Structure formats: C-alpha cells, structure tokens
PDB file of C-alpha atoms in Angstrom:
ATOM      1  CA  UNK A   1    -105.354  33.739 -12.453  1.00  0.00           C
ATOM      2  CA  UNK A   2    -105.953  32.006 -15.783  1.00  0.00           C
ATOM      3  CA  UNK A   3    -104.894  33.858 -18.882  1.00  0.00           C
ATOM      4  CA  UNK A   4    -108.407  34.601 -20.139  1.00  0.00           C
ATOM      5  CA  UNK A   5    -109.158  36.393 -16.847  1.00  0.00           C
ATOM      6  CA  UNK A   6    -106.337  38.882 -17.278  1.00  0.00           C
ATOM      7  CA  UNK A   7    -107.361  42.520 -16.963  1.00  0.00           C
ATOM      8  CA  UNK A   8    -106.272  44.777 -19.799  1.00  0.00           C
ATOM      9  CA  UNK A   9    -106.022  48.563 -20.093  1.00  0.00           C
ATOM     10  CA  UNK A  10    -106.559  49.810 -23.649  1.00  0.00           C
ATOM     11  CA  UNK A  11    -104.862  53.202 -23.771  1.00  0.00           C
ATOM     12  CA  UNK A  12    -105.328  54.267 -27.423  1.00  0.00           C
ATOM     13  CA  UNK A  13    -108.065  54.572 -30.023  1.00  0.00           C
ATOM     14  CA  UNK A  14    -108.976  51.137 -31.408  1.00  0.00           C
ATOM     15  CA  UNK A  15    -111.352  49.822 -34.015  1.00  0.00           C
ATOM     16  CA  UNK A  16    -114.557  48.611 -32.285  1.00  0.00           C
ATOM     17  CA  UNK A  17    -113.942  45.087 -33.588  1.00  0.00           C
ATOM     18  CA  UNK A  18    -111.347  44.663 -30.837  1.00  0.00           C
ATOM     19  CA  UNK A  19    -113.947  44.628 -28.085  1.00  0.00           C
ATOM     20  CA  UNK A  20    -115.982  41.761 -29.511  1.00  0.00           C
ATOM     21  CA  UNK A  21    -112.786  39.756 -29.982  1.00  0.00           C
ATOM     22  CA  UNK A  22    -111.712  40.353 -26.384  1.00  0.00           C
ATOM     23  CA  UNK A  23    -115.200  39.551 -25.111  1.00  0.00           C
ATOM     24  CA  UNK A  24    -115.239  36.278 -27.025  1.00  0.00           C
ATOM     25  CA  UNK A  25    -111.822  35.389 -25.610  1.00  0.00           C
ATOM     26  CA  UNK A  26    -113.033  36.104 -22.078  1.00  0.00           C
ATOM     27  CA  UNK A  27    -110.682  38.975 -21.229  1.00  0.00           C
ATOM     28  CA  UNK A  28    -111.603  41.811 -18.884  1.00  0.00           C
ATOM     29  CA  UNK A  29    -110.656  45.243 -20.165  1.00  0.00           C
ATOM     30  CA  UNK A  30    -111.063  48.965 -19.667  1.00  0.00           C
ATOM     31  CA  UNK A  31    -111.095  51.196 -22.748  1.00  0.00           C
ATOM     32  CA  UNK A  32    -109.583  54.603 -22.019  1.00  0.00           C
ATOM     33  CA  UNK A  33    -108.479  55.971 -25.428  1.00  0.00           C
ATOM     34  CA  UNK A  34    -108.154  59.557 -24.176  1.00  0.00           C
ATOM     35  CA  UNK A  35    -106.072  58.731 -21.116  1.00  0.00           C
ATOM     36  CA  UNK A  36    -103.214  61.142 -20.509  1.00  0.00           C
ATOM     37  CA  UNK A  37     -99.729  60.039 -19.578  1.00  0.00           C
ATOM     38  CA  UNK A  38    -100.165  61.448 -16.082  1.00  0.00           C
ATOM     39  CA  UNK A  39    -103.359  59.448 -15.584  1.00  0.00           C
ATOM     40  CA  UNK A  40    -101.777  56.357 -17.093  1.00  0.00           C
ATOM     41  CA  UNK A  41     -99.067  56.446 -14.436  1.00  0.00           C
ATOM     42  CA  UNK A  42    -101.644  56.423 -11.657  1.00  0.00           C
ATOM     43  CA  UNK A  43    -104.038  53.962 -13.318  1.00  0.00           C
ATOM     44  CA  UNK A  44    -101.843  51.155 -14.622  1.00  0.00           C
ATOM     45  CA  UNK A  45    -100.947  49.418 -11.327  1.00  0.00           C
ATOM     46  CA  UNK A  46    -103.688  46.715 -11.184  1.00  0.00           C
ATOM     47  CA  UNK A  47    -103.575  45.698 -14.862  1.00  0.00           C
ATOM     48  CA  UNK A  48    -101.899  42.602 -16.269  1.00  0.00           C
ATOM     49  CA  UNK A  49    -102.116  43.738 -19.872  1.00  0.00           C
ATOM     50  CA  UNK A  50    -101.679  47.020 -21.769  1.00  0.00           C
ATOM     51  CA  UNK A  51    -102.758  47.585 -25.371  1.00  0.00           C
ATOM     52  CA  UNK A  52    -101.470  50.660 -27.216  1.00  0.00           C
ATOM     53  CA  UNK A  53    -101.389  52.002 -30.761  1.00  0.00           C
ATOM     54  CA  UNK A  54     -99.278  55.071 -31.510  1.00  0.00           C
ATOM     55  CA  UNK A  55    -100.011  57.583 -28.749  1.00  0.00           C
ATOM     56  CA  UNK A  56     -98.530  55.846 -25.727  1.00  0.00           C
ATOM     57  CA  UNK A  57     -94.811  55.506 -25.003  1.00  0.00           C
ATOM     58  CA  UNK A  58     -93.913  52.676 -22.638  1.00  0.00           C
ATOM     59  CA  UNK A  59     -90.654  53.495 -20.882  1.00  0.00           C
ATOM     60  CA  UNK A  60     -89.065  52.995 -17.465  1.00  0.00           C
ATOM     61  CA  UNK A  61     -91.327  55.589 -15.884  1.00  0.00           C
ATOM     62  CA  UNK A  62     -94.452  53.770 -17.044  1.00  0.00           C
ATOM     63  CA  UNK A  63     -93.147  50.308 -16.225  1.00  0.00           C
ATOM     64  CA  UNK A  64     -92.249  51.372 -12.686  1.00  0.00           C
ATOM     65  CA  UNK A  65     -95.964  51.989 -12.105  1.00  0.00           C
ATOM     66  CA  UNK A  66     -97.028  48.621 -13.551  1.00  0.00           C
ATOM     67  CA  UNK A  67     -95.857  45.900 -11.146  1.00  0.00           C
ATOM     68  CA  UNK A  68     -98.497  43.421 -12.360  1.00  0.00           C
ATOM     69  CA  UNK A  69     -97.957  43.930 -16.079  1.00  0.00           C
ATOM     70  CA  UNK A  70     -97.497  40.645 -17.953  1.00  0.00           C
ATOM     71  CA  UNK A  71     -97.801  41.743 -21.559  1.00  0.00           C
ATOM     72  CA  UNK A  72     -97.969  44.752 -23.870  1.00  0.00           C
ATOM     73  CA  UNK A  73     -99.896  44.590 -27.120  1.00  0.00           C
ATOM     74  CA  UNK A  74     -99.001  47.024 -29.890  1.00  0.00           C
ATOM     75  CA  UNK A  75    -101.798  47.441 -32.424  1.00  0.00           C
ATOM     76  CA  UNK A  76     -99.405  47.933 -35.312  1.00  0.00           C
ATOM     77  CA  UNK A  77     -96.011  46.843 -36.541  1.00  0.00           C
ATOM     78  CA  UNK A  78     -93.368  49.159 -35.099  1.00  0.00           C
ATOM     79  CA  UNK A  79     -92.091  48.758 -31.539  1.00  0.00           C
ATOM     80  CA  UNK A  80     -90.104  51.982 -31.231  1.00  0.00           C
ATOM     81  CA  UNK A  81     -92.588  53.332 -28.651  1.00  0.00           C
ATOM     82  CA  UNK A  82     -91.620  50.538 -26.245  1.00  0.00           C
ATOM     83  CA  UNK A  83     -88.373  50.323 -24.262  1.00  0.00           C
ATOM     84  CA  UNK A  84     -87.735  46.705 -25.205  1.00  0.00           C
ATOM     85  CA  UNK A  85     -84.688  46.307 -22.968  1.00  0.00           C
ATOM     86  CA  UNK A  86     -86.629  47.494 -19.908  1.00  0.00           C
ATOM     87  CA  UNK A  87     -89.555  45.259 -20.798  1.00  0.00           C
ATOM     88  CA  UNK A  88     -87.284  42.238 -21.217  1.00  0.00           C
ATOM     89  CA  UNK A  89     -85.667  42.822 -17.833  1.00  0.00           C
ATOM     90  CA  UNK A  90     -89.091  42.584 -16.248  1.00  0.00           C
ATOM     91  CA  UNK A  91     -90.104  39.477 -18.157  1.00  0.00           C
ATOM     92  CA  UNK A  92     -93.002  41.238 -19.845  1.00  0.00           C
ATOM     93  CA  UNK A  93     -94.094  39.779 -23.166  1.00  0.00           C
ATOM     94  CA  UNK A  94     -94.565  42.053 -26.162  1.00  0.00           C
ATOM     95  CA  UNK A  95     -97.028  41.319 -28.954  1.00  0.00           C
ATOM     96  CA  UNK A  96     -97.371  43.289 -32.168  1.00  0.00           C
ATOM     97  CA  UNK A  97     -99.487  42.923 -35.259  1.00  0.00           C
ATOM     98  CA  UNK A  98     -96.772  43.073 -37.895  1.00  0.00           C
ATOM     99  CA  UNK A  99     -98.678  40.871 -40.292  1.00  0.00           C
ATOM    100  CA  UNK A 100    -101.926  42.766 -39.739  1.00  0.00           C
ATOM    101  CA  UNK A 101    -101.103  45.698 -42.010  1.00  0.00           C
ATOM    102  CA  UNK A 102     -98.437  44.206 -44.277  1.00  0.00           C
ATOM    103  CA  UNK A 103    -100.763  44.020 -47.291  1.00  0.00           C
ATOM    104  CA  UNK A 104    -101.843  47.623 -46.810  1.00  0.00           C
ATOM    105  CA  UNK A 105     -98.217  48.778 -46.535  1.00  0.00           C
ATOM    106  CA  UNK A 106     -97.203  46.814 -49.621  1.00  0.00           C
ATOM    107  CA  UNK A 107    -100.033  48.185 -51.746  1.00  0.00           C
ATOM    108  CA  UNK A 108     -99.329  51.729 -50.600  1.00  0.00           C
ATOM    109  CA  UNK A 109     -95.653  51.412 -51.486  1.00  0.00           C
ATOM    110  CA  UNK A 110     -96.458  50.189 -54.986  1.00  0.00           C
ATOM    111  CA  UNK A 111     -99.147  52.844 -55.436  1.00  0.00           C
ATOM    112  CA  UNK A 112     -96.829  55.680 -54.447  1.00  0.00           C
ATOM    113  CA  UNK A 113     -94.042  54.397 -56.652  1.00  0.00           C
ATOM    114  CA  UNK A 114     -96.289  53.978 -59.685  1.00  0.00           C
ATOM    115  CA  UNK A 115     -97.669  57.463 -59.124  1.00  0.00           C
ATOM    116  CA  UNK A 116     -94.174  58.921 -59.101  1.00  0.00           C
ATOM    117  CA  UNK A 117     -92.852  56.947 -62.065  1.00  0.00           C
ATOM    118  CA  UNK A 118     -95.850  57.806 -64.235  1.00  0.00           C
ATOM    119  CA  UNK A 119     -96.057  61.468 -63.104  1.00  0.00           C
ATOM    120  CA  UNK A 120     -99.694  60.893 -62.160  1.00  0.00           C
ATOM    121  CA  UNK A 121     -99.976  63.579 -59.480  1.00  0.00           C
ATOM    122  CA  UNK A 122     -98.012  66.131 -61.506  1.00  0.00           C
ATOM    123  CA  UNK A 123    -100.025  65.468 -64.652  1.00  0.00           C
ATOM    124  CA  UNK A 124    -103.305  65.624 -62.730  1.00  0.00           C
ATOM    125  CA  UNK A 125    -102.450  69.047 -61.310  1.00  0.00           C
ATOM    126  CA  UNK A 126    -101.460  70.340 -64.750  1.00  0.00           C
ATOM    127  CA  UNK A 127    -104.571  69.091 -66.533  1.00  0.00           C
ATOM    128  CA  UNK A 128    -106.765  70.723 -63.878  1.00  0.00           C
ATOM    129  CA  UNK A 129    -104.974  73.973 -64.748  1.00  0.00           C
ATOM    130  CA  UNK A 130    -105.636  73.504 -68.469  1.00  0.00           C
ATOM    131  CA  UNK A 131    -102.104  72.284 -69.291  1.00  0.00           C
ATOM    132  CA  UNK A 132    -101.990  69.311 -71.689  1.00  0.00           C
ATOM    133  CA  UNK A 133     -98.303  68.300 -71.625  1.00  0.00           C
ATOM    134  CA  UNK A 134     -97.856  64.714 -72.802  1.00  0.00           C
ATOM    135  CA  UNK A 135     -94.115  64.748 -73.430  1.00  0.00           C
ATOM    136  CA  UNK A 136     -93.333  66.520 -70.160  1.00  0.00           C
ATOM    137  CA  UNK A 137     -95.124  63.715 -68.313  1.00  0.00           C
ATOM    138  CA  UNK A 138     -93.600  60.751 -70.128  1.00  0.00           C
ATOM    139  CA  UNK A 139     -93.035  58.157 -67.418  1.00  0.00           C
ATOM    140  CA  UNK A 140     -90.948  55.088 -66.656  1.00  0.00           C
ATOM    141  CA  UNK A 141     -92.129  51.485 -66.399  1.00  0.00           C
ATOM    142  CA  UNK A 142     -91.665  49.771 -63.066  1.00  0.00           C
ATOM    143  CA  UNK A 143     -90.855  46.540 -64.863  1.00  0.00           C
ATOM    144  CA  UNK A 144     -87.692  48.057 -66.303  1.00  0.00           C
ATOM    145  CA  UNK A 145     -86.188  48.837 -62.893  1.00  0.00           C
ATOM    146  CA  UNK A 146     -84.283  47.034 -60.146  1.00  0.00           C
ATOM    147  CA  UNK A 147     -85.910  47.532 -56.749  1.00  0.00           C
ATOM    148  CA  UNK A 148     -83.857  47.134 -53.592  1.00  0.00           C
ATOM    149  CA  UNK A 149     -85.688  46.335 -50.358  1.00  0.00           C
ATOM    150  CA  UNK A 150     -83.931  46.863 -47.037  1.00  0.00           C
ATOM    151  CA  UNK A 151     -85.693  44.668 -44.508  1.00  0.00           C
ATOM    152  CA  UNK A 152     -87.379  41.418 -45.498  1.00  0.00           C
ATOM    153  CA  UNK A 153     -89.892  40.778 -42.740  1.00  0.00           C
ATOM    154  CA  UNK A 154     -93.659  40.988 -43.014  1.00  0.00           C
ATOM    155  CA  UNK A 155     -93.775  44.236 -44.991  1.00  0.00           C
ATOM    156  CA  UNK A 156     -90.748  43.529 -47.158  1.00  0.00           C
ATOM    157  CA  UNK A 157     -92.032  40.122 -48.223  1.00  0.00           C
ATOM    158  CA  UNK A 158     -95.532  41.399 -48.933  1.00  0.00           C
ATOM    159  CA  UNK A 159     -94.061  44.214 -51.026  1.00  0.00           C
ATOM    160  CA  UNK A 160     -91.820  41.861 -53.006  1.00  0.00           C
ATOM    161  CA  UNK A 161     -94.807  39.646 -53.767  1.00  0.00           C
ATOM    162  CA  UNK A 162     -96.659  42.564 -55.318  1.00  0.00           C
ATOM    163  CA  UNK A 163     -93.655  43.916 -57.179  1.00  0.00           C
ATOM    164  CA  UNK A 164     -93.098  40.531 -58.789  1.00  0.00           C
ATOM    165  CA  UNK A 165     -96.242  40.993 -60.842  1.00  0.00           C
ATOM    166  CA  UNK A 166     -94.667  43.948 -62.633  1.00  0.00           C
ATOM    167  CA  UNK A 167     -91.692  41.936 -63.843  1.00  0.00           C
ATOM    168  CA  UNK A 168     -89.109  44.097 -62.136  1.00  0.00           C
ATOM    169  CA  UNK A 169     -85.977  42.661 -60.558  1.00  0.00           C
ATOM    170  CA  UNK A 170     -86.182  42.703 -56.761  1.00  0.00           C
ATOM    171  CA  UNK A 171     -83.176  42.558 -54.427  1.00  0.00           C
ATOM    172  CA  UNK A 172     -83.626  42.175 -50.661  1.00  0.00           C
ATOM    173  CA  UNK A 173     -81.183  42.784 -47.831  1.00  0.00           C
ATOM    174  CA  UNK A 174     -81.844  41.861 -44.207  1.00  0.00           C
ATOM    175  CA  UNK A 175     -78.938  41.726 -41.762  1.00  0.00           C
ATOM    176  CA  UNK A 176     -80.897  39.541 -39.335  1.00  0.00           C
ATOM    177  CA  UNK A 177     -81.840  36.781 -41.780  1.00  0.00           C
ATOM    178  CA  UNK A 178     -79.990  34.087 -43.715  1.00  0.00           C
ATOM    179  CA  UNK A 179     -81.080  32.148 -46.797  1.00  0.00           C
ATOM    180  CA  UNK A 180     -84.172  34.312 -47.212  1.00  0.00           C
ATOM    181  CA  UNK A 181     -84.217  34.649 -50.995  1.00  0.00           C
ATOM    182  CA  UNK A 182     -87.438  33.359 -52.522  1.00  0.00           C
ATOM    183  CA  UNK A 183     -89.589  33.439 -55.637  1.00  0.00           C
ATOM    184  CA  UNK A 184     -90.194  37.156 -55.278  1.00  0.00           C
ATOM    185  CA  UNK A 185     -86.793  38.575 -54.291  1.00  0.00           C
ATOM    186  CA  UNK A 186     -83.135  37.678 -54.580  1.00  0.00           C
ATOM    187  CA  UNK A 187     -81.049  37.803 -51.417  1.00  0.00           C
ATOM    188  CA  UNK A 188     -78.470  40.576 -51.768  1.00  0.00           C
ATOM    189  CA  UNK A 189     -75.834  42.432 -49.833  1.00  0.00           C
ATOM    190  CA  UNK A 190     -76.267  46.078 -48.960  1.00  0.00           C
ATOM    191  CA  UNK A 191     -73.350  46.861 -51.245  1.00  0.00           C
ATOM    192  CA  UNK A 192     -75.098  45.112 -54.122  1.00  0.00           C
ATOM    193  CA  UNK A 193     -78.263  47.124 -53.581  1.00  0.00           C
ATOM    194  CA  UNK A 194     -76.264  50.349 -53.493  1.00  0.00           C
ATOM    195  CA  UNK A 195     -74.548  49.372 -56.741  1.00  0.00           C
ATOM    196  CA  UNK A 196     -77.521  48.073 -58.715  1.00  0.00           C
ATOM    197  CA  UNK A 197     -80.835  49.433 -57.394  1.00  0.00           C
ATOM    198  CA  UNK A 198     -82.912  51.991 -59.269  1.00  0.00           C
ATOM    199  CA  UNK A 199     -85.367  52.111 -56.362  1.00  0.00           C
ATOM    200  CA  UNK A 200     -84.628  51.851 -52.646  1.00  0.00           C
ATOM    201  CA  UNK A 201     -87.524  50.960 -50.355  1.00  0.00           C
ATOM    202  CA  UNK A 202     -87.183  50.846 -46.562  1.00  0.00           C
ATOM    203  CA  UNK A 203     -88.896  48.120 -44.509  1.00  0.00           C
ATOM    204  CA  UNK A 204     -86.984  48.295 -41.240  1.00  0.00           C
ATOM    205  CA  UNK A 205     -87.826  49.388 -37.684  1.00  0.00           C
ATOM    206  CA  UNK A 206     -86.573  52.522 -36.005  1.00  0.00           C
ATOM    207  CA  UNK A 207     -83.714  51.672 -33.669  1.00  0.00           C
ATOM    208  CA  UNK A 208     -80.632  53.446 -32.369  1.00  0.00           C
ATOM    209  CA  UNK A 209     -78.784  51.907 -35.304  1.00  0.00           C
ATOM    210  CA  UNK A 210     -81.241  52.963 -38.002  1.00  0.00           C
ATOM    211  CA  UNK A 211     -82.052  56.458 -36.706  1.00  0.00           C
ATOM    212  CA  UNK A 212     -80.970  58.943 -39.427  1.00  0.00           C
ATOM    213  CA  UNK A 213     -79.228  56.053 -41.211  1.00  0.00           C
ATOM    214  CA  UNK A 214     -80.168  57.470 -44.611  1.00  0.00           C
ATOM    215  CA  UNK A 215     -77.817  60.443 -44.611  1.00  0.00           C
ATOM    216  CA  UNK A 216     -75.472  62.082 -47.110  1.00  0.00           C
ATOM    217  CA  UNK A 217     -72.820  59.364 -46.879  1.00  0.00           C
ATOM    218  CA  UNK A 218     -75.392  56.587 -47.328  1.00  0.00           C
ATOM    219  CA  UNK A 219     -76.911  58.275 -50.371  1.00  0.00           C
ATOM    220  CA  UNK A 220     -73.462  58.854 -51.873  1.00  0.00           C
ATOM    221  CA  UNK A 221     -72.809  55.096 -51.857  1.00  0.00           C
ATOM    222  CA  UNK A 222     -75.321  54.516 -54.653  1.00  0.00           C
ATOM    223  CA  UNK A 223     -73.819  53.799 -58.021  1.00  0.00           C
ATOM    224  CA  UNK A 224     -76.597  55.497 -59.968  1.00  0.00           C
ATOM    225  CA  UNK A 225     -79.423  57.930 -59.269  1.00  0.00           C
ATOM    226  CA  UNK A 226     -82.309  56.175 -57.501  1.00  0.00           C
ATOM    227  CA  UNK A 227     -85.849  56.629 -56.267  1.00  0.00           C
ATOM    228  CA  UNK A 228     -86.275  56.568 -52.471  1.00  0.00           C
ATOM    229  CA  UNK A 229     -89.386  55.112 -50.835  1.00  0.00           C
ATOM    230  CA  UNK A 230     -89.835  55.418 -47.082  1.00  0.00           C
ATOM    231  CA  UNK A 231     -92.992  53.848 -45.668  1.00  0.00           C
ATOM    232  CA  UNK A 232     -91.236  52.640 -42.508  1.00  0.00           C
ATOM    233  CA  UNK A 233     -90.293  55.332 -39.976  1.00  0.00           C
ATOM    234  CA  UNK A 234     -89.539  58.939 -40.791  1.00  0.00           C
ATOM    235  CA  UNK A 235     -86.603  59.248 -38.424  1.00  0.00           C
ATOM    236  CA  UNK A 236     -84.673  56.675 -40.453  1.00  0.00           C
ATOM    237  CA  UNK A 237     -84.053  59.200 -43.222  1.00  0.00           C
ATOM    238  CA  UNK A 238     -82.612  62.666 -42.723  1.00  0.00           C
ATOM    239  CA  UNK A 239     -84.910  65.020 -44.600  1.00  0.00           C
ATOM    240  CA  UNK A 240     -82.105  67.503 -45.228  1.00  0.00           C
ATOM    241  CA  UNK A 241     -80.015  64.688 -46.752  1.00  0.00           C
ATOM    242  CA  UNK A 242     -82.959  63.639 -48.936  1.00  0.00           C
ATOM    243  CA  UNK A 243     -83.327  67.224 -50.144  1.00  0.00           C
ATOM    244  CA  UNK A 244     -79.620  67.456 -50.945  1.00  0.00           C
ATOM    245  CA  UNK A 245     -79.895  64.169 -52.826  1.00  0.00           C
ATOM    246  CA  UNK A 246     -82.762  65.540 -54.890  1.00  0.00           C
ATOM    247  CA  UNK A 247     -80.875  68.759 -55.552  1.00  0.00           C
ATOM    248  CA  UNK A 248     -77.652  67.073 -56.678  1.00  0.00           C
ATOM    249  CA  UNK A 249     -79.373  64.375 -58.721  1.00  0.00           C
ATOM    250  CA  UNK A 250     -78.390  61.375 -56.575  1.00  0.00           C
ATOM    251  CA  UNK A 251     -82.090  60.892 -55.761  1.00  0.00           C
ATOM    252  CA  UNK A 252     -84.377  60.923 -58.794  1.00  0.00           C
ATOM    253  CA  UNK A 253     -87.544  61.174 -56.753  1.00  0.00           C
ATOM    254  CA  UNK A 254     -88.953  60.304 -53.340  1.00  0.00           C
ATOM    255  CA  UNK A 255     -92.116  58.693 -51.990  1.00  0.00           C
ATOM    256  CA  UNK A 256     -92.441  59.590 -48.316  1.00  0.00           C
ATOM    257  CA  UNK A 257     -95.300  58.320 -46.189  1.00  0.00           C
ATOM    258  CA  UNK A 258     -93.358  59.230 -43.045  1.00  0.00           C
ATOM    259  CA  UNK A 259     -91.250  62.234 -42.089  1.00  0.00           C
ATOM    260  CA  UNK A 260     -88.377  62.870 -39.725  1.00  0.00           C
ATOM    261  CA  UNK A 261     -90.770  65.074 -37.735  1.00  0.00           C
ATOM    262  CA  UNK A 262     -94.471  64.489 -38.378  1.00  0.00           C
ATOM    263  CA  UNK A 263     -95.626  67.299 -36.105  1.00  0.00           C
ATOM    264  CA  UNK A 264     -95.756  69.805 -38.942  1.00  0.00           C
ATOM    265  CA  UNK A 265     -96.570  72.704 -36.647  1.00  0.00           C
ATOM    266  CA  UNK A 266     -93.435  72.056 -34.595  1.00  0.00           C
ATOM    267  CA  UNK A 267     -90.701  71.701 -37.197  1.00  0.00           C
ATOM    268  CA  UNK A 268     -87.251  73.061 -36.503  1.00  0.00           C
ATOM    269  CA  UNK A 269     -86.077  75.786 -38.926  1.00  0.00           C
ATOM    270  CA  UNK A 270     -83.954  73.208 -40.787  1.00  0.00           C
ATOM    271  CA  UNK A 271     -86.831  70.732 -40.938  1.00  0.00           C
ATOM    272  CA  UNK A 272     -89.189  73.450 -42.153  1.00  0.00           C
ATOM    273  CA  UNK A 273     -86.782  74.384 -44.942  1.00  0.00           C
ATOM    274  CA  UNK A 274     -86.527  70.737 -46.016  1.00  0.00           C
ATOM    275  CA  UNK A 275     -90.272  70.221 -45.821  1.00  0.00           C
ATOM    276  CA  UNK A 276     -90.956  73.328 -47.878  1.00  0.00           C
ATOM    277  CA  UNK A 277     -88.666  72.005 -50.602  1.00  0.00           C
ATOM    278  CA  UNK A 278     -90.287  68.557 -50.575  1.00  0.00           C
ATOM    279  CA  UNK A 279     -93.868  69.775 -50.699  1.00  0.00           C
ATOM    280  CA  UNK A 280     -93.142  72.033 -53.679  1.00  0.00           C
ATOM    281  CA  UNK A 281     -91.285  69.393 -55.684  1.00  0.00           C
ATOM    282  CA  UNK A 282     -92.923  67.497 -58.542  1.00  0.00           C
ATOM    283  CA  UNK A 283     -90.464  64.676 -57.875  1.00  0.00           C
ATOM    284  CA  UNK A 284     -91.865  63.971 -54.423  1.00  0.00           C
ATOM    285  CA  UNK A 285     -95.076  62.281 -53.288  1.00  0.00           C
ATOM    286  CA  UNK A 286     -96.111  62.761 -49.663  1.00  0.00           C
ATOM    287  CA  UNK A 287     -98.776  60.977 -47.606  1.00  0.00           C
ATOM    288  CA  UNK A 288     -99.534  61.361 -43.858  1.00  0.00           C
ATOM    289  CA  UNK A 289     -98.268  58.047 -42.412  1.00  0.00           C
ATOM    290  CA  UNK A 290    -101.161  56.049 -43.859  1.00  0.00           C
ATOM    291  CA  UNK A 291     -99.367  53.178 -45.589  1.00  0.00           C
ATOM    292  CA  UNK A 292    -100.767  50.631 -43.153  1.00  0.00           C
ATOM    293  CA  UNK A 293    -103.925  52.614 -42.430  1.00  0.00           C
ATOM    294  CA  UNK A 294    -106.703  50.908 -44.391  1.00  0.00           C
ATOM    295  CA  UNK A 295    -110.190  49.924 -43.309  1.00  0.00           C
ATOM    296  CA  UNK A 296    -109.213  46.272 -43.683  1.00  0.00           C
ATOM    297  CA  UNK A 297    -105.968  46.515 -41.720  1.00  0.00           C
ATOM    298  CA  UNK A 298    -107.723  48.368 -38.899  1.00  0.00           C
ATOM    299  CA  UNK A 299    -109.730  45.199 -38.217  1.00  0.00           C
ATOM    300  CA  UNK A 300    -107.033  42.678 -39.154  1.00  0.00           C
ATOM    301  CA  UNK A 301    -104.540  44.178 -36.687  1.00  0.00           C
ATOM    302  CA  UNK A 302    -106.967  43.515 -33.845  1.00  0.00           C
ATOM    303  CA  UNK A 303    -107.509  39.920 -34.941  1.00  0.00           C
ATOM    304  CA  UNK A 304    -103.778  39.241 -35.123  1.00  0.00           C
ATOM    305  CA  UNK A 305    -103.156  40.884 -31.758  1.00  0.00           C
ATOM    306  CA  UNK A 306    -105.880  39.007 -29.875  1.00  0.00           C
ATOM    307  CA  UNK A 307    -104.754  35.681 -31.314  1.00  0.00           C
ATOM    308  CA  UNK A 308    -101.219  36.368 -30.088  1.00  0.00           C
ATOM    309  CA  UNK A 309    -102.396  37.327 -26.611  1.00  0.00           C
ATOM    310  CA  UNK A 310    -104.445  34.135 -26.404  1.00  0.00           C
ATOM    311  CA  UNK A 311    -101.553  31.904 -27.462  1.00  0.00           C
TER     312      UNK A 311
END
C-alpha cells in the first residue's frame, strides 16, 4: 500500500483545516473526536495511522490492539502521552508539531512575564475597585534582567528570539545539545543559570527525569530570588515547592500556564492548599494551558503534521 493510501484514525478534536490537508494529500481517514478509550481499543486494529491531540494516551494496552499501526501523529509539541519506548520497539514512527505552536508559546511567555513585572493584572483589579496606587504598582523592566531558559528546542529558541528585542541577557541550557549558543541566547550551564538568572523559564518535555524536578532543593540552588515561568508541563514543578518558594522569598513571582494537576475539581488536599495560595497571590499569574493555543497555531500545527506524515 502506498503511503498516501494509508488509513488514519483521528481520535481527538482537530481544527477543520486538517481534513482539507489530508484530502489533498490523498489519505483516507475517519474522524472520531469523541471516541472513548474502550471504543478505541476495539476500533484501532485496521488503521495504519493514528492522530491524537491531548485526550488520548497511547500505551502498551492501545498498541497491543493496533497491529497495523505505522505512525502516530501528535497535534502538538509534547509527547508525554505516548509510550515512546513501546512505540520504538514496534517500529512505529512518531510525528509531532513542535514548530507549529512555538511562536504562540513564545509570545505567551513574554506576555505573562511582562504582565507580572509591570503589575498589570494587580493594577487592573485595583483600578476597577477605585484604588489608584501608582507607587504600589511600580514595576521592573524586562531589559534589566537575566533570563535563563532550560530547554533550547523549538519553544526555547522562539522565546529567546522575542526576548532579545527587550535587551535582556538570555542564558540557555540544554543537556541534549552542544554548541547551541546563537544571536539570541548564550549557551550556559545549569549551575550558571542558577547563579545568575533573575527569571527561569522552562521549555522542556515531561519525562521520568523532569517530573517534579522543580522542587525545594532545586529552588534553593538559586543564588538570588527569581521569577519562575512554566509554560511547558505542570508536572515538572511541584506546586507545594513553588508556594514555599514564594513564601520564603526565593521565588519573586510565578507565571504558570500549566499546573501539577490541571483537573481542578480533583485536586488532592495538598494540591488544593497550594492552588488556593497561588490563585490569591498578586505575585502569580495563571492561565489554563493556553500558551500554544492560538487561532494561528491551531491551523499551523495541522500543516506541520501533515507535511511530516507525507515525508
């Protein structure tokens, strides 16, 4: 069977632009965005391709029911929903649209950080209440700070490019790259970032190694109080550790687009206590995992994904 005749199951909500792209490429597909896991297990057998977004977990149980599967397409950047070791053992290719939402992620990071540094959300709430407090909302300039990026892939590079326009010093650490310093960021060690950064921004995937990596001991390594930005994966940072950092002054403020547990109705007692602190703090900005979630990226992700599948 030639590649453009492959049959694909689309198991998550997708922007309608995907279908025209697949039609033009000659693929056959079934769109079942509401499919349950139980139905997926009984439906997947004849398909050569599977496209998912953020609802579907692909693990051993799923793969055992997909003997014909040749590729998995992830309409997004992160691959933590896919058991990569199990996929590799079966020779199944994995595509993801990491570059599809990098501009959206980068702009969101800068927007959150500027909002925090300039007290924009706090000041807005006060003015609406009739409080005109200029001195209490005196902010800091981004250009005066050193920003440390952990992870220098698609999102890290796009973020550094935007930060460069503010004149701030940007340090980047990526354990999987060498000689990656460029016009927008200086290559740095993790120790250097901990010693010199005023802002720490995370641009790394969720893995067994990075899960709850940002804990009390990690935060304590920083030589000076810093702002934390997490627009990567919530499980990378322990919320209770972030709260303790805010309480003891090690963390000056936090921009969190992702949370350790994003099912707000199902938080553990400890998570609820941390979340209650964060949502009441003027030093914290929260958004609901939307850093890469723009109208433009919704379409661009599909374009990137289809081009990879065709290659």
